[in-house]
GROMACS .gro file of N, CA and C in nm:
model
  210
    1UNK      N    1   5.364  -4.029  -3.702
    1UNK     CA    2   5.455  -3.982  -3.802
    1UNK      C    3   5.569  -4.084  -3.813
    2UNK      N    4   5.575  -4.156  -3.922
    2UNK     CA    5   5.684  -4.251  -3.946
    2UNK      C    6   5.811  -4.179  -3.984
    3UNK      N    7   5.914  -4.253  -4.013
    3UNK     CA    8   6.042  -4.189  -4.045
    3UNK      C    9   6.098  -4.248  -4.172
    4UNK      N   10   6.122  -4.175  -4.276
    4UNK     CA   11   6.075  -4.038  -4.296
    4UNK      C   12   5.942  -4.037  -4.369
    5UNK      N   13   5.839  -3.997  -4.304
    5UNK     CA   14   5.707  -3.989  -4.364
    5UNK      C   15   5.697  -3.862  -4.448
    6UNK      N   16   5.588  -3.848  -4.518
    6UNK     CA   17   5.565  -3.726  -4.597
    6UNK      C   18   5.568  -3.604  -4.507
    7UNK      N   19   5.509  -3.615  -4.386
    7UNK     CA   20   5.509  -3.503  -4.292
    7UNK      C   21   5.650  -3.468  -4.246
    8UNK      N   22   5.734  -3.569  -4.226
    8UNK     CA   23   5.869  -3.547  -4.175
    8UNK      C   24   5.960  -3.481  -4.276
    9UNK      N   25   5.929  -3.493  -4.403
    9UNK     CA   26   6.015  -3.435  -4.506
    9UNK      C   27   6.026  -3.284  -4.490
   10UNK      N   28   5.920  -3.218  -4.446
   10UNK     CA   29   5.921  -3.073  -4.431
   10UNK      C   30   5.922  -3.029  -4.285
   11UNK      N   31   5.954  -3.120  -4.195
   11UNK     CA   32   5.952  -3.091  -4.052
   11UNK      C   33   6.094  -3.092  -3.997
   12UNK      N   34   6.112  -3.021  -3.889
   12UNK     CA   35   6.237  -3.022  -3.815
   12UNK      C   36   6.211  -3.089  -3.681
   13UNK      N   37   6.296  -3.187  -3.649
   13UNK     CA   38   6.276  -3.267  -3.528
   13UNK      C   39   6.397  -3.257  -3.436
   14UNK      N   40   6.371  -3.261  -3.306
   14UNK     CA   41   6.477  -3.255  -3.206
   14UNK      C   42   6.544  -3.392  -3.191
   15UNK      N   43   6.652  -3.392  -3.116
   15UNK     CA   44   6.731  -3.513  -3.093
   15UNK      C   45   6.645  -3.627  -3.037
   16UNK      N   46   6.571  -3.599  -2.930
   16UNK     CA   47   6.493  -3.706  -2.865
   16UNK      C   48   6.384  -3.760  -2.955
   17UNK      N   49   6.317  -3.674  -3.029
   17UNK     CA   50   6.211  -3.721  -3.119
   17UNK      C   51   6.272  -3.803  -3.233
   18UNK      N   52   6.385  -3.757  -3.288
   18UNK     CA   53   6.452  -3.835  -3.393
   18UNK      C   54   6.500  -3.969  -3.339
   19UNK      N   55   6.553  -3.968  -3.218
   19UNK     CA   56   6.598  -4.092  -3.156
   19UNK      C   57   6.480  -4.189  -3.137
   20UNK      N   58   6.369  -4.139  -3.086
   20UNK     CA   59   6.251  -4.224  -3.065
   20UNK      C   60   6.198  -4.280  -3.197
   21UNK      N   61   6.189  -4.197  -3.299
   21UNK     CA   62   6.142  -4.244  -3.430
   21UNK      C   63   6.237  -4.348  -3.489
   22UNK      N   64   6.367  -4.325  -3.472
   22UNK     CA   65   6.467  -4.419  -3.522
   22UNK      C   66   6.455  -4.553  -3.450
   23UNK      N   67   6.439  -4.548  -3.317
   23UNK     CA   68   6.426  -4.672  -3.240
   23UNK      C   69   6.300  -4.748  -3.281
   24UNK      N   70   6.191  -4.677  -3.306
   24UNK     CA   71   6.067  -4.742  -3.351
   24UNK      C   72   6.088  -4.812  -3.485
   25UNK      N   73   6.158  -4.745  -3.576
   25UNK     CA   74   6.182  -4.803  -3.709
   25UNK      C   75   6.279  -4.921  -3.704
   26UNK      N   76   6.380  -4.913  -3.619
   26UNK     CA   77   6.479  -5.021  -3.610
   26UNK      C   78   6.421  -5.145  -3.542
   27UNK      N   79   6.334  -5.124  -3.448
   27UNK     CA   80   6.273  -5.237  -3.378
   27UNK      C   81   6.356  -5.286  -3.260
   28UNK      N   82   6.311  -5.395  -3.198
   28UNK     CA   83   6.372  -5.442  -3.074
   28UNK      C   84   6.512  -5.502  -3.090
   29UNK      N   85   6.557  -5.521  -3.212
   29UNK     CA   86   6.690  -5.579  -3.233
   29UNK      C   87   6.802  -5.482  -3.196
   30UNK      N   88   6.770  -5.354  -3.181
   30UNK     CA   89   6.872  -5.253  -3.154
   30UNK      C   90   6.852  -5.193  -3.016
   31UNK      N   91   6.962  -5.173  -2.946
   31UNK     CA   92   6.961  -5.108  -2.814
   31UNK      C   93   6.979  -4.958  -2.832
   32UNK      N   94   6.912  -4.879  -2.749
   32UNK     CA   95   6.927  -4.734  -2.755
   32UNK      C   96   7.072  -4.693  -2.732
   33UNK      N   97   7.143  -4.766  -2.646
   33UNK     CA   98   7.283  -4.732  -2.616
   33UNK      C   99   7.371  -4.749  -2.740
   34UNK      N  100   7.331  -4.829  -2.835
   34UNK     CA  101   7.406  -4.844  -2.959
   34UNK      C  102   7.367  -4.743  -3.065
   35UNK      N  103   7.246  -4.690  -3.056
   35UNK     CA  104   7.196  -4.594  -3.155
   35UNK      C  105   7.236  -4.452  -3.118
   36UNK      N  106   7.242  -4.421  -2.989
   36UNK     CA  107   7.275  -4.284  -2.944
   36UNK      C  108   7.408  -4.231  -3.000
   37UNK      N  109   7.517  -4.311  -3.000
   37UNK     CA  110   7.642  -4.258  -3.057
   37UNK      C  111   7.629  -4.220  -3.205
   38UNK      N  112   7.553  -4.298  -3.280
   38UNK     CA  113   7.532  -4.265  -3.421
   38UNK      C  114   7.450  -4.137  -3.433
   39UNK      N  115   7.348  -4.122  -3.348
   39UNK     CA  116   7.266  -4.000  -3.351
   39UNK      C  117   7.349  -3.879  -3.310
   40UNK      N  118   7.439  -3.897  -3.213
   40UNK     CA  119   7.530  -3.789  -3.174
   40UNK      C  120   7.614  -3.743  -3.292
   41UNK      N  121   7.665  -3.838  -3.369
   41UNK     CA  122   7.748  -3.804  -3.485
   41UNK      C  123   7.666  -3.730  -3.592
   42UNK      N  124   7.543  -3.769  -3.609
   42UNK     CA  125   7.457  -3.701  -3.707
   42UNK      C  126   7.435  -3.556  -3.665
   43UNK      N  127   7.412  -3.533  -3.536
   43UNK     CA  128   7.391  -3.395  -3.489
   43UNK      C  129   7.520  -3.314  -3.492
   44UNK      N  130   7.635  -3.377  -3.473
   44UNK     CA  131   7.763  -3.307  -3.479
   44UNK      C  132   7.799  -3.271  -3.623
   45UNK      N  133   7.764  -3.358  -3.716
   45UNK     CA  134   7.796  -3.336  -3.857
   45UNK      C  135   7.674  -3.376  -3.941
   46UNK      N  136   7.576  -3.284  -3.956
   46UNK     CA  137   7.450  -3.320  -4.019
   46UNK      C  138   7.455  -3.342  -4.170
   47UNK      N  139   7.567  -3.308  -4.234
   47UNK     CA  140   7.579  -3.332  -4.377
   47UNK      C  141   7.470  -3.264  -4.457
   48UNK      N  142   7.390  -3.340  -4.530
   48UNK     CA  143   7.285  -3.284  -4.616
   48UNK      C  144   7.162  -3.238  -4.537
   49UNK      N  145   7.154  -3.273  -4.409
   49UNK     CA  146   7.042  -3.228  -4.327
   49UNK      C  147   7.064  -3.083  -4.283
   50UNK      N  148   6.958  -3.010  -4.262
   50UNK     CA  149   6.968  -2.873  -4.216
   50UNK      C  150   6.964  -2.872  -4.064
   51UNK      N  151   7.062  -2.807  -4.002
   51UNK     CA  152   7.077  -2.797  -3.857
   51UNK      C  153   7.028  -2.659  -3.815
   52UNK      N  154   6.932  -2.655  -3.723
   52UNK     CA  155   6.883  -2.528  -3.671
   52UNK      C  156   6.907  -2.524  -3.521
   53UNK      N  157   6.979  -2.423  -3.476
   53UNK     CA  158   7.020  -2.411  -3.336
   53UNK      C  159   6.901  -2.399  -3.242
   54UNK      N  160   6.800  -2.322  -3.281
   54UNK     CA  161   6.685  -2.301  -3.195
   54UNK      C  162   6.559  -2.299  -3.281
   55UNK      N  163   6.484  -2.408  -3.274
   55UNK     CA  164   6.366  -2.421  -3.358
   55UNK      C  165   6.264  -2.508  -3.287
   56UNK      N  166   6.137  -2.490  -3.318
   56UNK     CA  167   6.032  -2.570  -3.255
   56UNK      C  168   6.021  -2.706  -3.324
   57UNK      N  169   6.037  -2.812  -3.246
   57UNK     CA  170   6.027  -2.949  -3.296
   57UNK      C  171   5.883  -2.975  -3.343
   58UNK      N  172   5.871  -3.034  -3.461
   58UNK     CA  173   5.739  -3.061  -3.518
   58UNK      C  174   5.662  -3.168  -3.440
   59UNK      N  175   5.732  -3.249  -3.364
   59UNK     CA  176   5.666  -3.358  -3.292
   59UNK      C  177   5.632  -3.320  -3.148
   60UNK      N  178   5.731  -3.276  -3.070
   60UNK     CA  179   5.708  -3.247  -2.928
   60UNK      C  180   5.676  -3.099  -2.900
   61UNK      N  181   5.701  -3.013  -2.998
   61UNK     CA  182   5.674  -2.869  -2.989
   61UNK      C  183   5.766  -2.791  -2.896
   62UNK      N  184   5.872  -2.855  -2.845
   62UNK     CA  185   5.970  -2.782  -2.764
   62UNK      C  186   6.068  -2.711  -2.858
   63UNK      N  187   6.117  -2.595  -2.815
   63UNK     CA  188   6.215  -2.522  -2.893
   63UNK      C  189   6.355  -2.566  -2.850
   64UNK      N  190   6.430  -2.620  -2.945
   64UNK     CA  191   6.566  -2.669  -2.918
   64UNK      C  192   6.637  -2.695  -3.050
   65UNK      N  193   6.756  -2.750  -3.044
   65UNK     CA  194   6.829  -2.787  -3.165
   65UNK      C  195   6.749  -2.890  -3.243
   66UNK      N  196   6.733  -2.867  -3.374
   66UNK     CA  197   6.655  -2.957  -3.458
   66UNK      C  198   6.728  -2.985  -3.590
   67UNK      N  199   6.694  -3.096  -3.650
   67UNK     CA  200   6.741  -3.132  -3.783
   67UNK      C  201   6.621  -3.152  -3.874
   68UNK      N  202   6.643  -3.124  -4.003
   68UNK     CA  203   6.537  -3.147  -4.101
   68UNK      C  204   6.599  -3.164  -4.239
   69UNK      N  205   6.518  -3.207  -4.332
   69UNK     CA  206   6.563  -3.221  -4.470
   69UNK      C  207   6.565  -3.084  -4.536
   70UNK      N  208   6.662  -3.063  -4.624
   70UNK     CA  209   6.671  -2.935  -4.696
   70UNK      C  210   6.574  -2.932  -4.810
   0.00000   0.00000   0.00000
C-alpha cells in the first residue's frame, strides 16, 4: 500500500504505519528523527484528516489512534 494509494484513501492508519509509509516514500535522504516531530504535529492537529481515538488500523490491524482522509 503506497501513500496515498487508492486503498489508503478510504483507510485509517495508526501513527507507526503512517510513519513507516512516509519514511518509505521520502527515501533514505530523511532521518526518522526528523520526520517524527512533523508526524507528532499532524496527530496533534490533524486538520482536514479525520482523527479516530480508537480504531483498527487498516495496515497492522491493531486498535489504536488512527488518521484517515475524510
